[in-house]
GROMACS .gro file of C-alpha atoms in nm:
model
  283
    1MET     CA    1   9.773   8.475   9.037
    2LYS     CA    2   9.461   8.725   9.186
    3GLN     CA    3   9.566   8.984   8.957
    4TYR     CA    4   9.628   8.768   8.689
    5LEU     CA    5   9.252   8.613   8.684
    6ASP     CA    6   9.151   9.007   8.728
    7LEU     CA    7   9.300   9.148   8.446
    8CYS     CA    8   9.135   8.826   8.231
    9GLN     CA    9   8.790   8.884   8.404
   10ARG     CA   10   8.819   9.302   8.299
   11ILE     CA   11   8.923   9.227   7.964
   12VAL     CA   12   8.596   9.050   7.917
   13ASP     CA   13   8.373   9.213   8.100
   14ASP     CA   14   8.505   9.553   7.970
   15GLY     CA   15   8.717   9.512   7.736
   16THR     CA   16   8.652   9.674   7.327
   17TRP     CA   17   8.739   9.513   7.040
   18VAL     CA   18   8.935   9.622   6.834
   19ASN     CA   19   9.128   9.525   6.508
   20ASN     CA   20   9.499   9.364   6.428
   21GLU     CA   21   9.616   9.402   6.125
   22ARG     CA   22   9.933   9.223   6.177
   23THR     CA   23   9.824   8.872   6.231
   24GLY     CA   24   9.413   9.005   6.049
   25LYS     CA   25   9.254   8.913   6.388
   26LYS     CA   26   9.023   9.097   6.618
   27CYS     CA   27   9.128   9.161   6.983
   28LEU     CA   28   8.914   9.207   7.265
   29THR     CA   29   9.151   9.532   7.392
   30VAL     CA   30   9.203   9.744   7.705
   31ILE     CA   31   9.480   9.979   7.784
   32ASN     CA   32   9.702  10.026   8.117
   33ALA     CA   33   9.706   9.717   8.351
   34ASP     CA   34   9.979   9.687   8.658
   35LEU     CA   35  10.060   9.404   8.796
   36THR     CA   36  10.298   9.418   9.093
   37TYR     CA   37  10.516   9.098   9.216
   38ASN     CA   38  10.724   9.043   9.509
   39VAL     CA   39  11.054   8.863   9.463
   40GLY     CA   40  11.179   8.973   9.759
   41ASN     CA   41  10.920   8.708   9.947
   42GLY     CA   42  10.980   8.451   9.689
   43GLU     CA   43  10.636   8.529   9.552
   44PHE     CA   44  10.699   8.371   9.216
   45PRO     CA   45  10.452   8.479   9.025
   46LEU     CA   46  10.354   8.137   8.758
   47VAL     CA   47  10.005   8.084   8.637
   48THR     CA   48   9.836   7.829   8.800
   49THR     CA   49   9.467   7.813   8.638
   50ARG     CA   50   9.643   7.610   8.395
   51LYS     CA   51  10.037   7.391   8.345
   52SER     CA   52  10.319   7.708   8.241
   53PHE     CA   53  10.601   7.591   8.128
   54TYR     CA   54  10.821   7.822   8.233
   55LYS     CA   55  11.168   7.722   8.244
   56SER     CA   56  11.074   7.829   7.775
   57ALA     CA   57  11.036   8.144   7.944
   58ILE     CA   58  11.295   8.138   8.166
   59ALA     CA   59  11.524   8.045   7.865
   60GLU     CA   60  11.331   8.355   7.595
   61MET     CA   61  11.508   8.604   7.874
   62ILE     CA   62  11.840   8.402   7.878
   63GLY     CA   63  11.813   8.468   7.534
   64TYR     CA   64  11.779   8.874   7.570
   65ILE     CA   65  12.110   8.786   7.776
   66ARG     CA   66  12.321   8.657   7.541
   67GLY     CA   67  12.209   8.908   7.233
   68TYR     CA   68  12.022   8.604   7.021
   69ASP     CA   69  11.922   8.722   6.738
   70ASN     CA   70  11.888   8.329   6.594
   71ALA     CA   71  11.579   8.093   6.662
   72ALA     CA   72  11.855   7.794   6.687
   73ASP     CA   73  12.010   7.909   6.955
   74PHE     CA   74  11.719   7.977   7.094
   75ARG     CA   75  11.615   7.610   7.087
   76LYS     CA   76  11.900   7.550   7.194
   77ILE     CA   77  11.851   7.699   7.502
   78GLY     CA   78  11.551   7.565   7.521
   79THR     CA   79  11.318   7.777   7.403
   80SER     CA   80  11.070   7.753   7.037
   81THR     CA   81  10.916   8.018   7.084
   82TRP     CA   82  11.116   8.194   6.802
   83ASP     CA   83  11.058   8.020   6.557
   84ALA     CA   84  10.738   8.141   6.437
   85ASN     CA   85  10.833   8.470   6.376
   86ALA     CA   86  11.109   8.442   6.263
   87ASN     CA   87  11.074   8.102   5.919
   88GLN     CA   88  10.612   8.208   5.915
   89ASN     CA   89  10.619   8.559   5.918
   90GLN     CA   90  10.598   8.630   5.600
   91ALA     CA   91  10.644   9.011   5.596
   92TRP     CA   92  10.983   8.923   5.745
   93LEU     CA   93  11.013   8.621   5.489
   94ASP     CA   94  11.017   8.922   5.199
   95ASN     CA   95  11.226   9.090   5.444
   96PRO     CA   96  11.553   9.163   5.245
   97HIS     CA   97  11.751   9.221   5.585
   98ARG     CA   98  11.605   8.897   5.667
   99LYS     CA   99  11.988   8.610   5.609
  100GLY     CA  100  11.831   8.302   5.606
  101GLU     CA  101  11.632   8.033   5.779
  102ASP     CA  102  11.577   8.102   6.176
  103ASP     CA  103  11.716   8.442   6.181
  104CYS     CA  104  11.526   8.677   6.385
  105GLY     CA  105  11.728   9.026   6.305
  106LEU     CA  106  11.807   9.367   6.508
  107ILE     CA  107  11.498   9.209   6.810
  108TYR     CA  108  11.564   9.212   7.230
  109GLY     CA  109  11.848   9.162   7.322
  110LYS     CA  110  12.030   9.251   6.982
  111ILE     CA  111  11.945   9.610   7.043
  112GLY     CA  112  12.035   9.596   7.439
  113ARG     CA  113  12.330   9.385   7.405
  114ASN     CA  114  12.450   9.641   7.098
  115PHE     CA  115  12.287   9.930   7.111
  116PRO     CA  116  12.348  10.125   6.763
  117LYS     CA  117  12.537  10.494   6.821
  118PRO     CA  118  12.488  10.802   6.667
  119ASP     CA  119  12.850  10.867   6.602
  120GLY     CA  120  12.938  10.507   6.546
  121GLY     CA  121  12.990  10.203   6.753
  122SER     CA  122  12.708  10.080   7.050
  123ILE     CA  123  12.711  10.083   7.370
  124ASP     CA  124  12.585   9.764   7.560
  125LEU     CA  125  12.255   9.862   7.797
  126LEU     CA  126  12.307   9.587   8.034
  127ALA     CA  127  12.692   9.492   8.107
  128LYS     CA  128  12.724   9.964   8.212
  129ILE     CA  129  12.354   9.823   8.447
  130ILE     CA  130  12.576   9.571   8.617
  131HIS     CA  131  12.875   9.758   8.683
  132ASP     CA  132  12.689  10.022   8.801
  133LEU     CA  133  12.502   9.839   9.030
  134LYS     CA  134  12.839   9.567   9.181
  135ASN     CA  135  12.937   9.935   9.286
  136GLY     CA  136  12.581  10.077   9.481
  137ILE     CA  137  12.572  10.292   9.191
  138ASP     CA  138  12.206  10.429   9.036
  139ASP     CA  139  12.211  10.666   8.807
  140ARG     CA  140  11.832  10.726   8.749
  141GLY     CA  141  11.927  10.552   8.438
  142GLU     CA  142  11.972  10.240   8.435
  143ILE     CA  143  11.731  10.130   8.172
  144PHE     CA  144  11.838   9.846   7.992
  145THR     CA  145  11.517   9.855   7.684
  146PHE     CA  146  11.509   9.710   7.337
  147TYR     CA  147  11.347   9.943   7.203
  148HIS     CA  148  11.465  10.120   6.884
  149PRO     CA  149  11.218  10.268   6.579
  150GLY     CA  150  11.537  10.295   6.368
  151ALA     CA  151  11.593   9.979   6.336
  152PHE     CA  152  11.212   9.804   6.369
  153HIS     CA  153  11.276   9.665   5.992
  154MET     CA  154  11.494   9.507   6.074
  155GLY     CA  155  11.366   9.226   6.256
  156CYS     CA  156  11.157   8.989   6.186
  157LEU     CA  157  10.862   9.146   6.579
  158ARG     CA  158  10.917   9.497   6.738
  159PRO     CA  159  10.956   9.417   7.098
  160CYS     CA  160  10.684   9.390   7.294
  161MET     CA  161  10.781   9.390   7.696
  162TYR     CA  162  11.070   9.662   7.539
  163SER     CA  163  11.178   9.837   7.929
  164HIS     CA  164  11.372   9.729   8.248
  165HIS     CA  165  11.450   9.985   8.465
  166PHE     CA  166  11.684   9.918   8.740
  167SER     CA  167  11.646  10.129   9.096
  168LEU     CA  168  11.866  10.061   9.388
  169LEU     CA  169  11.771  10.201   9.723
  170ASP     CA  170  12.006  10.104  10.012
  171ASP     CA  171  12.131   9.691   9.898
  172THR     CA  172  11.721   9.669   9.786
  173LEU     CA  173  11.681   9.643   9.366
  174TYR     CA  174  11.384   9.684   9.246
  175LEU     CA  175  11.228   9.630   8.906
  176ASN     CA  176  11.002   9.855   8.641
  177SER     CA  177  10.913   9.688   8.321
  178THR     CA  178  10.699   9.825   8.075
  179GLN     CA  179  10.519   9.646   7.815
  180ARG     CA  180  10.369   9.827   7.462
  181SER     CA  181  10.157   9.490   7.476
  182CYS     CA  182  10.018   9.176   7.590
  183ASP     CA  183   9.864   8.885   7.460
  184VAL     CA  184   9.681   8.810   7.745
  185PRO     CA  185   9.621   8.394   7.734
  186LEU     CA  186   9.994   8.297   7.614
  187GLY     CA  187  10.216   8.593   7.648
  188LEU     CA  188  10.119   8.705   8.012
  189ASN     CA  189  10.170   8.373   8.143
  190PHE     CA  190  10.544   8.414   8.039
  191ASN     CA  191  10.593   8.855   8.073
  192MET     CA  192  10.562   8.755   8.417
  193VAL     CA  193  10.784   8.509   8.563
  194GLN     CA  194  11.037   8.745   8.272
  195VAL     CA  195  10.970   9.081   8.509
  196TYR     CA  196  10.986   8.820   8.814
  197PHE     CA  197  11.338   8.626   8.729
  198LEU     CA  198  11.512   8.996   8.552
  199LEU     CA  199  11.483   9.129   8.920
  200ALA     CA  200  11.571   8.772   9.096
  201ILE     CA  201  11.889   8.648   8.914
  202VAL     CA  202  12.037   9.058   8.886
  203ALA     CA  203  11.947   9.124   9.227
  204GLN     CA  204  12.194   8.748   9.320
  205ILE     CA  205  12.505   8.847   9.041
  206THR     CA  206  12.486   9.250   9.227
  207GLY     CA  207  12.473   9.117   9.575
  208LYS     CA  208  12.168   9.275   9.633
  209LYS     CA  209  11.827   9.182   9.789
  210ALA     CA  210  11.583   9.199   9.552
  211GLY     CA  211  11.274   9.381   9.648
  212MET     CA  212  10.947   9.435   9.419
  213ALA     CA  213  10.871   9.411   9.057
  214TYR     CA  214  10.655   9.640   8.831
  215HIS     CA  215  10.539   9.515   8.574
  216LYS     CA  216  10.276   9.759   8.341
  217ILE     CA  217  10.170   9.650   8.020
  218VAL     CA  218  10.015   9.910   7.770
  219ASN     CA  219   9.749   9.705   7.537
  220ALA     CA  220   9.637   9.398   7.735
  221HIS     CA  221   9.442   9.156   7.482
  222ILE     CA  222   9.217   8.855   7.392
  223TYR     CA  223   9.191   8.709   7.041
  224GLU     CA  224   8.883   8.649   6.957
  225ASP     CA  225   9.000   8.248   6.856
  226GLN     CA  226   9.126   8.299   7.241
  227LEU     CA  227   8.774   8.432   7.393
  228GLU     CA  228   8.636   8.126   7.469
  229LEU     CA  229   8.850   7.917   7.608
  230MET     CA  230   8.973   8.192   7.869
  231ARG     CA  231   8.568   8.252   7.946
  232ASP     CA  232   8.439   7.937   7.954
  233VAL     CA  233   8.781   7.758   8.037
  234GLN     CA  234   9.103   7.905   8.261
  235LEU     CA  235   8.791   8.136   8.433
  236THR     CA  236   8.694   7.870   8.578
  237ARG     CA  237   8.933   7.777   8.785
  238GLU     CA  238   8.969   7.859   9.068
  239PRO     CA  239   9.362   7.954   9.126
  240LEU     CA  240   9.608   7.762   9.395
  241GLY     CA  241   9.865   7.765   9.555
  242THR     CA  242  10.214   7.998   9.475
  243PRO     CA  243  10.463   7.797   9.375
  244LYS     CA  244  10.862   7.871   9.473
  245LEU     CA  245  11.184   7.940   9.208
  246ILE     CA  246  11.463   7.785   9.257
  247ILE     CA  247  11.834   7.947   9.084
  248ASN     CA  248  12.177   7.811   9.179
  249PRO     CA  249  12.385   8.045   9.369
  250ASP     CA  250  12.655   7.932   9.157
  251ILE     CA  251  12.558   8.199   8.958
  252LYS     CA  252  12.703   8.485   8.996
  253SER     CA  253  12.782   8.709   8.741
  254LEU     CA  254  12.641   8.815   8.374
  255LYS     CA  255  12.935   8.650   8.231
  256ASP     CA  256  12.818   8.326   8.351
  257LEU     CA  257  12.451   8.354   8.242
  258GLU     CA  258  12.668   8.426   7.876
  259THR     CA  259  12.818   8.127   7.898
  260TRP     CA  260  12.770   7.754   8.089
  261VAL     CA  261  12.391   7.846   8.290
  262THR     CA  262  12.133   7.539   8.139
  263MET     CA  263  11.791   7.470   8.252
  264ASP     CA  264  11.920   7.241   8.557
  265ASP     CA  265  11.953   7.533   8.696
  266PHE     CA  266  11.640   7.623   8.759
  267SER     CA  267  11.364   7.505   8.949
  268ILE     CA  268  11.031   7.506   9.136
  269GLU     CA  269  10.899   7.332   9.436
  270ASP     CA  270  10.529   7.275   9.574
  271TYR     CA  271  10.378   7.432   9.123
  272ALA     CA  272  10.069   7.287   9.188
  273HIS     CA  273   9.768   7.321   8.836
  274HIS     CA  274   9.514   7.233   8.616
  275PRO     CA  275   9.524   7.095   8.307
  276ALA     CA  276   9.800   7.300   8.001
  277ILE     CA  277   9.507   7.444   7.786
  278LYS     CA  278   9.613   7.503   7.502
  279TYR     CA  279   9.523   7.866   7.331
  280PRO     CA  280   9.629   7.960   6.967
  281PHE     CA  281   9.855   8.112   6.859
  282SER     CA  282   9.913   8.416   6.624
  283VAL     CA  283  10.214   8.531   6.447
   0.00000   0.00000   0.00000
Protein backbone atom coordinates (compact mmCIF):
# COMPACT_ATOMS: atom_id res chain seq x y z
CA MET A 1 0.00 0.00 0.00
CA LYS A 2 2.86 2.37 0.82
CA GLN A 3 4.39 1.73 -2.60
CA TYR A 4 1.13 2.75 -4.26
CA LEU A 5 0.74 5.93 -2.22
CA ASP A 6 4.40 6.85 -2.72
CA LEU A 7 3.96 6.59 -6.49
CA CYS A 8 0.79 8.70 -6.38
CA GLN A 9 2.59 11.37 -4.35
CA ARG A 10 5.58 11.27 -6.69
CA ILE A 11 3.36 11.94 -9.69
CA VAL A 12 1.61 14.82 -7.89
CA ASP A 13 4.92 16.36 -6.78
CA ASP A 14 7.23 15.66 -9.73
CA GLY A 15 5.04 14.78 -12.71
CA THR A 16 5.18 16.52 -16.07
CA TRP A 17 2.04 17.44 -18.02
CA VAL A 18 1.70 15.47 -21.24
CA ASN A 19 -1.09 15.76 -23.82
CA ASN A 20 -2.71 12.41 -24.59
CA GLU A 21 -3.94 12.14 -28.17
CA ARG A 22 -6.22 9.12 -27.64
CA THR A 23 -8.27 10.68 -24.85
CA GLY A 24 -7.80 14.37 -25.66
CA LYS A 25 -6.81 15.00 -22.04
CA LYS A 26 -3.63 16.05 -20.25
CA CYS A 27 -1.83 13.60 -17.95
CA LEU A 28 0.52 14.36 -15.10
CA THR A 29 3.24 11.84 -15.90
CA VAL A 30 6.41 10.21 -14.52
CA ILE A 31 8.60 7.62 -16.22
CA ASN A 32 9.50 4.31 -14.53
CA ALA A 33 8.07 2.89 -11.36
CA ASP A 34 8.88 -0.44 -9.76
CA LEU A 35 6.57 -2.17 -7.31
CA THR A 36 7.05 -5.53 -5.56
CA TYR A 37 4.55 -7.89 -3.98
CA ASN A 38 5.44 -10.67 -1.56
CA VAL A 39 3.03 -13.31 -2.81
CA GLY A 40 4.68 -16.06 -0.81
CA ASN A 41 3.86 -14.23 2.41
CA GLY A 42 0.29 -13.55 1.33
CA GLU A 43 0.65 -9.74 1.29
CA PHE A 44 -2.28 -8.97 -1.01
CA PRO A 45 -1.75 -5.47 -2.53
CA LEU A 46 -5.34 -4.26 -2.37
CA VAL A 47 -5.74 -0.49 -2.02
CA THR A 48 -7.28 0.50 1.32
CA THR A 49 -7.46 4.28 0.97
CA ARG A 50 -10.61 3.74 -1.06
CA LYS A 51 -12.91 0.78 -1.55
CA SER A 52 -11.43 -1.50 -4.22
CA PHE A 53 -13.27 -4.12 -6.22
CA TYR A 54 -10.76 -6.93 -6.43
CA LYS A 55 -13.08 -9.53 -7.99
CA SER A 56 -13.47 -7.48 -11.16
CA ALA A 57 -9.67 -7.37 -11.51
CA ILE A 58 -9.39 -11.13 -11.04
CA ALA A 59 -12.26 -11.71 -13.46
CA GLU A 60 -10.49 -9.66 -16.11
CA MET A 61 -7.29 -11.70 -15.69
CA ILE A 62 -9.25 -14.94 -15.95
CA GLY A 63 -10.75 -13.54 -19.16
CA TYR A 64 -7.22 -13.03 -20.47
CA ILE A 65 -6.28 -16.57 -19.42
CA ARG A 66 -9.29 -17.84 -21.37
CA GLY A 67 -8.43 -15.75 -24.43
CA TYR A 68 -11.62 -13.68 -24.42
CA ASP A 69 -12.15 -11.11 -27.17
CA ASN A 70 -15.73 -10.02 -26.40
CA ALA A 71 -16.99 -7.68 -23.68
CA ALA A 72 -20.04 -9.90 -23.13
CA ASP A 73 -17.78 -12.79 -22.10
CA PHE A 74 -15.93 -10.54 -19.65
CA ARG A 75 -19.28 -9.45 -18.18
CA LYS A 76 -20.35 -13.06 -17.70
CA ILE A 77 -17.23 -13.87 -15.69
CA GLY A 78 -17.73 -10.74 -13.56
CA THR A 79 -16.26 -7.56 -15.02
CA SER A 80 -17.55 -4.74 -17.21
CA THR A 81 -14.10 -3.23 -17.79
CA TRP A 82 -14.20 -3.86 -21.54
CA ASP A 83 -17.65 -2.39 -22.22
CA ALA A 84 -16.44 1.14 -22.95
CA ASN A 85 -13.44 0.21 -25.09
CA ALA A 86 -15.55 -2.23 -27.14
CA ASN A 87 -18.57 0.04 -27.62
CA GLN A 88 -17.65 3.69 -26.98
CA ASN A 89 -14.24 4.11 -28.62
CA GLN A 90 -15.05 5.95 -31.86
CA ALA A 91 -11.87 4.85 -33.62
CA TRP A 92 -12.77 1.23 -32.90
CA LEU A 93 -16.40 1.74 -33.89
CA ASP A 94 -15.15 2.96 -37.29
CA ASN A 95 -12.62 0.13 -37.63
CA PRO A 96 -13.48 -2.35 -40.43
CA HIS A 97 -12.10 -5.22 -38.29
CA ARG A 98 -14.76 -4.71 -35.59
CA LYS A 99 -17.28 -7.57 -35.75
CA GLY A 100 -20.15 -5.83 -33.99
CA GLU A 101 -21.44 -5.02 -30.53
CA ASP A 102 -19.10 -6.00 -27.66
CA ASP A 103 -16.33 -7.17 -30.02
CA CYS A 104 -12.88 -6.23 -28.71
CA GLY A 105 -10.80 -7.70 -31.51
CA LEU A 106 -7.27 -9.00 -30.99
CA ILE A 107 -6.62 -7.99 -27.38
CA TYR A 108 -4.60 -9.38 -24.50
CA GLY A 109 -5.33 -13.10 -24.02
CA LYS A 110 -6.71 -13.48 -27.53
CA ILE A 111 -3.14 -12.84 -28.65
CA GLY A 112 -1.36 -14.64 -25.80
CA ARG A 113 -3.33 -17.88 -26.18
CA ASN A 114 -3.05 -17.81 -30.02
CA PHE A 115 0.17 -15.94 -30.77
CA PRO A 116 0.47 -15.81 -34.59
CA LYS A 117 3.48 -17.45 -36.23
CA PRO A 118 5.01 -15.85 -39.34
CA ASP A 119 4.98 -19.21 -41.12
CA GLY A 120 1.35 -19.89 -40.28
CA GLY A 121 -0.55 -21.19 -37.30
CA SER A 122 -0.16 -19.97 -33.75
CA ILE A 123 1.39 -20.76 -30.37
CA ASP A 124 -0.47 -21.06 -27.07
CA LEU A 125 2.07 -19.26 -24.92
CA LEU A 126 0.34 -19.93 -21.61
CA ALA A 127 -0.12 -23.66 -22.17
CA LYS A 128 3.58 -23.97 -22.94
CA ILE A 129 4.51 -22.07 -19.76
CA ILE A 130 2.25 -24.19 -17.54
CA HIS A 131 3.61 -27.41 -19.08
CA ASP A 132 7.20 -26.31 -18.51
CA LEU A 133 6.70 -25.11 -14.93
CA LYS A 134 4.84 -28.26 -13.92
CA ASN A 135 7.83 -30.24 -15.14
CA GLY A 136 10.38 -28.04 -13.37
CA ILE A 137 11.54 -26.37 -16.59
CA ASP A 138 12.55 -22.72 -16.90
CA ASP A 139 14.09 -21.97 -20.30
CA ARG A 140 14.53 -18.26 -19.40
CA GLY A 141 11.76 -17.48 -21.83
CA GLU A 142 8.60 -18.44 -19.95
CA ILE A 143 6.86 -15.29 -21.15
CA PHE A 144 3.11 -14.77 -21.49
CA THR A 145 2.93 -11.71 -23.74
CA PHE A 146 0.04 -9.85 -25.34
CA TYR A 147 2.21 -7.43 -27.31
CA HIS A 148 1.98 -7.85 -31.09
CA PRO A 149 2.44 -4.56 -33.01
CA GLY A 150 1.29 -6.25 -36.21
CA ALA A 151 -2.13 -6.80 -34.66
CA PHE A 152 -2.74 -3.43 -32.97
CA HIS A 153 -5.03 -2.25 -35.76
CA MET A 154 -7.23 -5.29 -35.21
CA GLY A 155 -8.07 -4.61 -31.55
CA CYS A 156 -9.91 -1.90 -29.65
CA LEU A 157 -6.94 -1.17 -27.35
CA ARG A 158 -3.23 -1.90 -27.27
CA PRO A 159 -2.27 -3.90 -24.18
CA CYS A 160 -1.10 -1.80 -21.24
CA MET A 161 0.31 -4.51 -18.97
CA TYR A 162 1.65 -6.57 -21.81
CA SER A 163 4.20 -9.08 -20.53
CA HIS A 164 4.40 -11.61 -17.70
CA HIS A 165 7.74 -13.43 -17.36
CA PHE A 166 7.83 -16.41 -15.01
CA SER A 167 11.08 -17.65 -13.45
CA LEU A 168 11.69 -20.81 -11.45
CA LEU A 169 14.44 -21.16 -8.85
CA ASP A 170 14.36 -24.60 -7.22
CA ASP A 171 10.65 -24.90 -6.32
CA THR A 172 9.94 -21.17 -5.97
CA LEU A 173 8.14 -19.29 -8.75
CA TYR A 174 8.74 -15.60 -9.47
CA LEU A 175 7.03 -13.18 -11.82
CA ASN A 176 8.19 -10.04 -13.64
CA SER A 177 5.28 -8.10 -15.15
CA THR A 178 5.83 -5.11 -17.44
CA GLN A 179 3.32 -2.35 -18.11
CA ARG A 180 3.85 0.29 -20.80
CA SER A 181 1.18 2.70 -19.52
CA CYS A 182 -0.84 3.05 -16.32
CA ASP A 183 -3.80 5.18 -15.25
CA VAL A 184 -2.67 5.22 -11.62
CA PRO A 185 -5.90 6.25 -9.81
CA LEU A 186 -8.01 3.63 -11.63
CA GLY A 187 -5.87 1.09 -13.47
CA LEU A 188 -3.06 0.50 -11.01
CA ASN A 189 -5.48 -0.66 -8.33
CA PHE A 190 -6.56 -3.39 -10.77
CA ASN A 191 -3.09 -4.15 -12.07
CA MET A 192 -1.51 -4.72 -8.66
CA VAL A 193 -4.21 -7.28 -7.86
CA GLN A 194 -3.71 -8.95 -11.25
CA VAL A 195 0.06 -9.33 -10.93
CA TYR A 196 -0.31 -10.82 -7.46
CA PHE A 197 -3.14 -13.10 -8.55
CA LEU A 198 -1.35 -14.34 -11.66
CA LEU A 199 1.69 -15.47 -9.71
CA ALA A 200 -0.46 -16.98 -6.94
CA ILE A 201 -2.71 -18.97 -9.27
CA VAL A 202 0.07 -20.18 -11.60
CA ALA A 203 2.09 -21.32 -8.57
CA GLN A 204 -0.97 -23.19 -7.31
CA ILE A 205 -1.77 -25.01 -10.56
CA THR A 206 1.88 -25.91 -11.22
CA GLY A 207 2.57 -27.11 -7.68
CA LYS A 208 5.23 -24.50 -6.99
CA LYS A 209 5.85 -22.16 -4.08
CA ALA A 210 4.98 -18.53 -4.83
CA GLY A 211 7.83 -16.05 -4.36
CA MET A 212 8.05 -12.37 -5.25
CA ALA A 213 6.21 -10.56 -8.04
CA TYR A 214 7.97 -7.58 -9.63
CA HIS A 215 5.80 -5.01 -11.40
CA LYS A 216 7.42 -2.43 -13.68
CA ILE A 217 5.43 0.52 -15.00
CA VAL A 218 7.04 2.61 -17.74
CA ASN A 219 4.59 5.54 -18.06
CA ALA A 220 2.63 6.22 -14.87
CA HIS A 221 0.10 9.04 -15.00
CA ILE A 222 -2.86 10.80 -13.42
CA TYR A 223 -5.38 12.40 -15.78
CA GLU A 224 -6.20 16.06 -15.30
CA ASP A 225 -9.77 15.31 -14.22
CA GLN A 226 -8.51 12.83 -11.58
CA LEU A 227 -5.87 15.04 -9.97
CA GLU A 228 -8.03 16.88 -7.44
CA LEU A 229 -9.57 13.67 -6.09
CA MET A 230 -6.16 12.03 -5.79
CA ARG A 231 -4.37 15.01 -4.23
CA ASP A 232 -7.12 16.33 -1.94
CA VAL A 233 -8.95 13.13 -1.01
CA GLN A 234 -7.13 9.84 -1.45
CA LEU A 235 -3.66 11.05 -0.47
CA THR A 236 -5.03 12.56 2.75
CA ARG A 237 -6.22 9.18 4.01
CA GLU A 238 -4.21 6.82 6.21
CA PRO A 239 -3.67 3.32 4.80
CA LEU A 240 -5.20 0.42 6.71
CA GLY A 241 -4.07 -3.17 7.28
CA THR A 242 -3.13 -5.64 4.55
CA PRO A 243 -5.92 -8.08 3.60
CA LYS A 244 -5.46 -11.71 2.55
CA LEU A 245 -6.64 -13.29 -0.71
CA ILE A 246 -8.22 -16.75 -0.39
CA ILE A 247 -8.13 -18.96 -3.51
CA ASN A 248 -10.15 -22.17 -3.77
CA PRO A 249 -7.56 -24.98 -3.35
CA ASP A 250 -9.59 -27.18 -5.71
CA ILE A 251 -8.29 -25.11 -8.65
CA LYS A 252 -5.51 -27.40 -9.80
CA SER A 253 -5.05 -26.96 -13.54
CA LEU A 254 -5.21 -24.58 -16.47
CA LYS A 255 -8.29 -26.48 -17.63
CA ASP A 256 -10.00 -25.64 -14.34
CA LEU A 257 -9.37 -21.94 -14.96
CA GLU A 258 -10.67 -22.30 -18.51
CA THR A 259 -13.88 -24.08 -17.57
CA TRP A 260 -15.60 -24.07 -14.18
CA VAL A 261 -13.87 -21.36 -12.10
CA THR A 262 -16.08 -18.41 -11.07
CA MET A 263 -15.66 -15.41 -8.80
CA ASP A 264 -17.14 -17.49 -5.97
CA ASP A 265 -13.79 -19.27 -5.85
CA PHE A 266 -12.07 -16.15 -4.49
CA SER A 267 -12.56 -14.17 -1.30
CA ILE A 268 -10.65 -11.86 1.01
CA GLU A 269 -10.15 -11.69 4.75
CA ASP A 270 -9.52 -8.64 6.94
CA TYR A 271 -10.26 -5.99 4.32
CA ALA A 272 -10.82 -2.62 5.98
CA HIS A 273 -11.06 0.35 3.64
CA HIS A 274 -11.99 4.01 3.32
CA PRO A 275 -15.07 5.04 1.28
CA ALA A 276 -15.07 4.59 -2.50
CA ILE A 277 -13.83 7.37 -4.80
CA LYS A 278 -15.44 7.69 -8.23
CA TYR A 279 -12.55 8.59 -10.53
CA PRO A 280 -13.35 9.58 -14.14
CA PHE A 281 -12.49 6.90 -16.71
CA SER A 282 -10.92 7.91 -20.03
CA VAL A 283 -11.88 5.85 -23.07
